[in-house]
Amino acid sequence: MTGISPPPGADESAEIRRVWSGLGLPGLVDVHTHFMPDNVLRKVWAYFEALGEGVWPITYRFSQEERVATLRDFGVLRFSALSYPHRPDMAAWLNGWAAEFARRNPDSLRSATFYPEPEAKDYVAEAIGSGTRIFKAHLQVGAYDPRDPLLTDVWGALADSGTPVVVHCASGPIPGNFTGPEPFAGVLRQHPELTAVIAHAGAPEYTPFLDLVERYDRVHLDTTMAFTPFIEQRSPFPRSEFARLREFGDRVLLGTDFPNIPYSYYEQIRSLVRLDLGDDWLRGVLHDNAARLFDLRSGPEAP
């Protein structure tokens, strides 16, 4: 499916900049982008390639430097470098890589991850103490129960510090043993002050994850792939939930999955515009909500 693309002959960066500048914003804040070691990223891309030709092409299959430059050209003021382990003894190494990436790229929110293992509480505490701004947990890829006792101190440290964690806990694109709303709801019952960002707006279980947003004041949604034609033809967002999407608009954050998306970055932005939930809602999603959550008013940190 072609989806929404910039008008023929249009420059993608110019079209994206036209959207945010027209709202009076200084740029975008994207909380769900992926930068990781090259060998790990190649394996991620190989997974999508294995789905078959043309099923999930990687639109921004560039070098790391070109990908960073592309986001900056779009006007993305801050972005994350989310990675996620699929086995023990991997998370600490990924966190070290991400710390160095953030040192080289001060407009990147320093990112980290974890896995249920005895060392997790220590390397998560160290990451928080040394300036990590955002964590990622991927229950589908990691294939772990978020209620694992080895993660109790991890969730507790994140809740106590107020450090946001992007959690892929919904069942899209492929269900896992611990995906769906109930496993992560169990974490929130134990740690109600956790600042959680539900990836992909909880697709396809939009309604029960909106219930969690309504129940817990620190739970957010990110827009990653949600509302795009690519997802709408598979897991359409229920129109009956637009009122709650607007009501809790101050807890909806821009996410895109860049670079691992099978369509243009502009398509994600344009899909949010087409929801027609109002300029205030859109300003919050594209910039203001994340700027407030991460206290970004003072500008990028020094390298």
Short mmCIF file of C-alpha atoms in Angstrom, two decimals:
data_model
loop_
_atom_site.label_atom_id
_atom_site.label_comp_id
_atom_site.label_asym_id
_atom_site.label_seq_id
_atom_site.Cartn_x
_atom_site.Cartn_y
_atom_site.Cartn_z
CA MET A 1 0.00 0.00 0.00
CA THR A 2 1.42 3.32 -1.04
CA GLY A 3 -0.12 5.30 1.83
CA ILE A 4 0.30 9.04 2.22
CA SER A 5 3.41 10.50 0.65
CA PRO A 6 4.53 14.05 0.06
CA PRO A 7 2.93 15.58 -3.05
CA PRO A 8 4.73 14.61 -6.28
CA GLY A 9 7.94 16.57 -6.62
CA ALA A 10 7.75 17.87 -3.05
CA ASP A 11 10.69 17.71 -0.68
CA GLU A 12 9.83 15.55 2.35
CA SER A 13 11.73 17.72 4.80
CA ALA A 14 10.01 20.84 3.53
CA GLU A 15 6.58 19.23 3.89
CA ILE A 16 7.29 18.08 7.45
CA ARG A 17 8.68 21.48 8.41
CA ARG A 18 5.60 23.13 6.91
CA VAL A 19 3.40 21.18 9.34
CA TRP A 20 5.23 22.02 12.57
CA SER A 21 6.11 25.58 11.63
CA GLY A 22 2.48 26.21 10.69
CA LEU A 23 1.56 25.28 14.26
CA GLY A 24 4.07 27.75 15.67
CA LEU A 25 6.34 24.99 16.99
CA PRO A 26 10.15 25.12 17.08
CA GLY A 27 10.32 21.55 15.76
CA LEU A 28 9.41 17.97 16.69
CA VAL A 29 10.25 15.67 19.60
CA ASP A 30 10.17 11.97 18.63
CA VAL A 31 10.32 9.62 21.62
CA HIS A 32 10.35 6.37 19.63
CA THR A 33 13.27 6.13 17.21
CA HIS A 34 15.88 3.40 16.97
CA PHE A 35 19.64 3.74 16.94
CA MET A 36 21.65 0.69 17.97
CA PRO A 37 24.89 -1.12 17.15
CA ASP A 38 25.15 -1.86 13.43
CA ASN A 39 25.23 -5.64 13.86
CA VAL A 40 22.05 -5.52 15.95
CA LEU A 41 20.28 -3.18 13.53
CA ARG A 42 21.20 -5.45 10.60
CA LYS A 43 19.47 -8.33 12.39
CA VAL A 44 16.37 -6.18 12.91
CA TRP A 45 16.30 -5.32 9.23
CA ALA A 46 16.84 -8.97 8.30
CA TYR A 47 13.76 -9.89 10.34
CA PHE A 48 11.63 -7.52 8.28
CA GLU A 49 13.22 -8.69 5.03
CA ALA A 50 12.27 -12.26 5.90
CA LEU A 51 8.59 -11.27 5.85
CA GLY A 52 8.81 -11.24 2.06
CA GLU A 53 9.62 -8.81 -0.72
CA GLY A 54 7.75 -5.55 -0.37
CA VAL A 55 5.94 -6.50 2.85
CA TRP A 56 7.98 -4.27 5.16
CA PRO A 57 10.65 -2.31 3.27
CA ILE A 58 12.95 -0.19 5.43
CA THR A 59 12.42 3.32 4.10
CA TYR A 60 15.46 4.90 5.77
CA ARG A 61 18.08 2.23 5.30
CA PHE A 62 20.99 4.65 5.50
CA SER A 63 24.19 4.88 7.47
CA GLN A 64 23.93 6.02 11.08
CA GLU A 65 25.26 9.47 10.22
CA GLU A 66 22.77 9.86 7.38
CA ARG A 67 19.89 8.77 9.62
CA VAL A 68 20.79 11.33 12.27
CA ALA A 69 21.12 14.01 9.60
CA THR A 70 17.73 13.04 8.15
CA LEU A 71 15.96 13.54 11.49
CA ARG A 72 17.65 16.89 11.97
CA ASP A 73 16.64 17.92 8.45
CA PHE A 74 13.02 17.06 9.30
CA GLY A 75 13.28 19.42 12.27
CA VAL A 76 13.37 16.76 14.97
CA LEU A 77 14.86 18.58 17.93
CA ARG A 78 15.14 15.52 20.17
CA PHE A 79 14.96 11.82 19.46
CA SER A 80 15.64 8.58 21.29
CA ALA A 81 18.04 5.71 20.57
CA LEU A 82 15.89 2.80 21.68
CA SER A 83 17.28 -0.72 21.68
CA TYR A 84 16.14 -3.92 23.36
CA PRO A 85 17.75 -7.25 24.30
CA HIS A 86 16.40 -10.66 23.37
CA ARG A 87 18.58 -12.60 25.81
CA PRO A 88 20.53 -12.17 29.07
CA ASP A 89 23.94 -10.45 29.19
CA MET A 90 23.04 -8.06 26.40
CA ALA A 91 21.34 -5.04 27.96
CA ALA A 92 24.37 -3.58 29.74
CA TRP A 93 26.36 -3.66 26.49
CA LEU A 94 23.52 -1.93 24.62
CA ASN A 95 23.34 0.71 27.36
CA GLY A 96 27.05 1.44 27.03
CA TRP A 97 26.67 1.87 23.28
CA ALA A 98 23.67 4.17 23.74
CA ALA A 99 25.52 6.32 26.28
CA GLU A 100 28.33 6.87 23.79
CA PHE A 101 25.82 7.62 21.02
CA ALA A 102 24.21 10.30 23.22
CA ARG A 103 27.62 11.77 24.02
CA ARG A 104 28.29 12.18 20.29
CA ASN A 105 24.76 13.40 19.55
CA PRO A 106 23.52 15.70 22.33
CA ASP A 107 20.12 16.11 20.65
CA SER A 108 19.53 12.42 21.35
CA LEU A 109 17.80 11.58 24.64
CA ARG A 110 20.19 9.20 26.35
CA SER A 111 18.49 5.82 26.20
CA ALA A 112 18.81 2.45 27.94
CA THR A 113 17.10 -0.91 28.29
CA PHE A 114 16.98 -3.98 30.54
CA TYR A 115 16.22 -7.69 30.72
CA PRO A 116 15.04 -9.87 33.64
CA GLU A 117 18.40 -10.93 35.04
CA PRO A 118 20.05 -10.59 38.47
CA GLU A 119 22.25 -7.71 37.30
CA ALA A 120 19.35 -5.63 35.98
CA LYS A 121 18.66 -3.65 39.14
CA ASP A 122 22.31 -2.55 39.32
CA TYR A 123 22.86 -1.51 35.70
CA VAL A 124 19.48 0.24 35.59
CA ALA A 125 20.33 2.18 38.76
CA GLU A 126 23.70 3.09 37.26
CA ALA A 127 22.08 4.23 34.01
CA ILE A 128 19.57 6.42 35.85
CA GLY A 129 22.31 7.88 38.04
CA SER A 130 24.51 8.73 35.06
CA GLY A 131 21.87 10.62 33.13
CA THR A 132 19.70 8.22 31.13
CA ARG A 133 16.52 10.01 30.06
CA ILE A 134 14.42 7.18 28.59
CA PHE A 135 14.28 3.36 28.73
CA LYS A 136 12.82 0.77 26.39
CA ALA A 137 11.19 -2.57 27.27
CA HIS A 138 10.08 -4.88 24.45
CA LEU A 139 7.97 -7.73 25.79
CA GLN A 140 7.40 -9.30 22.38
CA VAL A 141 11.05 -9.49 21.31
CA GLY A 142 12.36 -10.13 24.81
CA ALA A 143 9.66 -12.76 25.40
CA TYR A 144 9.63 -12.12 29.15
CA ASP A 145 6.96 -11.52 31.75
CA PRO A 146 7.16 -7.90 32.95
CA ARG A 147 5.99 -9.16 36.37
CA ASP A 148 9.14 -11.25 36.75
CA PRO A 149 10.50 -10.74 40.30
CA LEU A 150 13.89 -9.92 38.78
CA LEU A 151 12.30 -6.72 37.44
CA THR A 152 10.58 -5.58 40.63
CA ASP A 153 13.47 -3.35 41.67
CA VAL A 154 13.88 -2.13 38.08
CA TRP A 155 10.29 -0.91 37.82
CA GLY A 156 10.61 0.54 41.31
CA ALA A 157 13.74 2.50 40.42
CA LEU A 158 12.11 3.86 37.26
CA ALA A 159 8.98 4.85 39.18
CA ASP A 160 10.95 6.51 41.99
CA SER A 161 13.15 8.48 39.58
CA GLY A 162 10.32 9.42 37.23
CA THR A 163 12.35 8.19 34.24
CA PRO A 164 10.01 7.39 31.33
CA VAL A 165 10.05 3.88 29.86
CA VAL A 166 8.65 3.10 26.42
CA VAL A 167 7.02 -0.31 26.68
CA HIS A 168 6.06 -2.46 23.72
CA CYS A 169 3.46 -4.50 25.58
CA ALA A 170 0.58 -4.70 23.10
CA SER A 171 0.05 -7.66 20.80
CA GLY A 172 0.92 -6.04 17.47
CA PRO A 173 2.33 -6.93 15.06
CA ILE A 174 2.56 -10.51 16.41
CA PRO A 175 1.24 -11.59 19.82
CA GLY A 176 3.70 -12.93 22.37
CA ASN A 177 3.30 -14.96 25.53
CA PHE A 178 3.32 -11.80 27.67
CA THR A 179 1.82 -9.18 25.36
CA GLY A 180 -1.63 -7.69 25.76
CA PRO A 181 -2.86 -5.35 28.49
CA GLU A 182 -2.98 -7.67 31.51
CA PRO A 183 0.74 -8.48 32.08
CA PHE A 184 1.74 -4.82 32.08
CA ALA A 185 -1.36 -3.84 34.02
CA GLY A 186 0.05 -6.09 36.74
CA VAL A 187 3.23 -3.98 36.77
CA LEU A 188 1.19 -0.79 37.11
CA ARG A 189 -0.82 -2.19 40.00
CA GLN A 190 2.45 -2.75 41.84
CA HIS A 191 4.07 0.51 40.64
CA PRO A 192 1.23 3.00 40.01
CA GLU A 193 3.64 5.97 39.84
CA LEU A 194 5.61 4.48 36.92
CA THR A 195 6.03 6.88 34.00
CA ALA A 196 5.17 4.50 31.16
CA VAL A 197 4.78 5.22 27.46
CA ILE A 198 2.72 2.52 25.73
CA ALA A 199 4.26 2.01 22.30
CA HIS A 200 2.11 2.02 19.16
CA ALA A 201 -0.82 3.50 21.15
CA GLY A 202 -1.45 -0.05 22.34
CA ALA A 203 -2.36 -1.43 18.89
CA PRO A 204 -4.38 -3.53 18.40
CA GLU A 205 -5.71 -3.39 22.00
CA TYR A 206 -6.36 0.34 21.88
CA THR A 207 -9.28 0.44 24.30
CA PRO A 208 -7.80 -1.50 27.25
CA PHE A 209 -4.59 0.50 27.03
CA LEU A 210 -6.58 3.74 26.99
CA ASP A 211 -8.22 2.38 30.14
CA LEU A 212 -4.75 2.28 31.71
CA VAL A 213 -4.11 5.87 30.64
CA GLU A 214 -7.37 6.84 32.31
CA ARG A 215 -6.57 4.87 35.47
CA TYR A 216 -2.92 5.88 35.98
CA ASP A 217 -1.84 9.51 35.77
CA ARG A 218 1.70 8.70 34.61
CA VAL A 219 0.78 6.40 31.72
CA HIS A 220 1.16 7.82 28.21
CA LEU A 221 0.72 6.60 24.63
CA ASP A 222 3.08 7.09 21.73
CA THR A 223 1.82 7.34 18.16
CA THR A 224 4.34 4.96 16.62
CA MET A 225 2.78 3.66 13.38
CA ALA A 226 -0.70 4.27 14.78
CA PHE A 227 -3.27 5.96 12.50
CA THR A 228 -1.17 5.39 9.35
CA PRO A 229 -2.79 3.61 6.39
CA PHE A 230 -0.31 0.76 6.92
CA ILE A 231 -1.74 0.01 10.38
CA GLU A 232 -5.30 1.19 9.80
CA GLN A 233 -5.93 -1.53 7.23
CA ARG A 234 -4.81 -4.15 9.76
CA SER A 235 -5.78 -2.72 13.16
CA PRO A 236 -7.95 0.37 12.79
CA PHE A 237 -8.18 2.72 15.73
CA PRO A 238 -11.82 2.69 16.92
CA ARG A 239 -13.64 5.90 16.15
CA SER A 240 -15.52 5.48 19.42
CA GLU A 241 -12.24 6.20 21.25
CA PHE A 242 -11.47 9.51 19.54
CA ALA A 243 -13.09 11.39 22.42
CA ARG A 244 -10.73 9.79 24.94
CA LEU A 245 -7.77 10.29 22.60
CA ARG A 246 -8.59 13.99 22.66
CA GLU A 247 -9.35 14.03 26.42
CA PHE A 248 -5.97 12.55 27.30
CA GLY A 249 -4.15 14.41 24.55
CA ASP A 250 -1.60 15.81 27.00
CA ARG A 251 -0.32 12.24 27.44
CA VAL A 252 0.05 11.37 23.76
CA LEU A 253 3.60 11.64 22.41
CA LEU A 254 4.99 11.55 18.90
CA GLY A 255 6.69 8.25 18.08
CA THR A 256 7.54 6.92 14.62
CA ASP A 257 9.79 3.81 14.72
CA PHE A 258 12.26 5.62 12.44
CA PRO A 259 14.14 4.22 10.56
CA ASN A 260 12.34 0.86 10.61
CA ILE A 261 9.15 1.97 8.90
CA PRO A 262 7.75 0.81 5.53
CA TYR A 263 6.57 4.30 4.52
CA SER A 264 7.73 7.90 4.80
CA TYR A 265 8.17 9.84 8.05
CA TYR A 266 5.85 12.41 6.52
CA GLU A 267 3.12 9.76 6.42
CA GLN A 268 3.13 9.49 10.22
CA ILE A 269 2.94 13.26 10.64
CA ARG A 270 0.25 13.66 8.01
CA SER A 271 -1.81 10.83 9.56
CA LEU A 272 -1.85 12.71 12.87
CA VAL A 273 -2.93 15.89 11.10
CA ARG A 274 -5.78 14.02 9.42
CA LEU A 275 -7.22 12.94 12.76
CA ASP A 276 -8.46 16.54 12.93
CA LEU A 277 -8.37 16.68 16.75
CA GLY A 278 -7.41 20.34 16.80
CA ASP A 279 -4.22 22.41 16.64
CA ASP A 280 -3.74 22.39 20.41
CA TRP A 281 -3.88 18.58 20.46
CA LEU A 282 -1.45 18.37 17.56
CA ARG A 283 1.00 20.85 19.09
CA GLY A 284 1.04 18.78 22.26
CA VAL A 285 1.63 15.51 20.44
CA LEU A 286 4.31 16.78 18.08
CA HIS A 287 6.32 18.74 20.63
CA ASP A 288 4.86 20.21 23.81
CA ASN A 289 3.93 17.04 25.73
CA ALA A 290 7.38 15.48 25.36
CA ALA A 291 9.10 18.82 25.97
CA ARG A 292 7.26 19.01 29.27
CA LEU A 293 7.85 15.36 30.19
CA PHE A 294 11.60 15.59 29.55
CA ASP A 295 11.96 19.23 30.64
CA LEU A 296 13.42 20.23 27.28
CA ARG A 297 12.74 23.96 27.49
CA SER A 298 16.37 24.77 28.17
CA GLY A 299 17.60 23.19 24.92
CA PRO A 300 20.02 20.34 24.19
CA GLU A 301 22.49 19.25 26.82
CA ALA A 302 26.14 19.97 26.21
CA PRO A 303 28.06 17.03 24.76
#
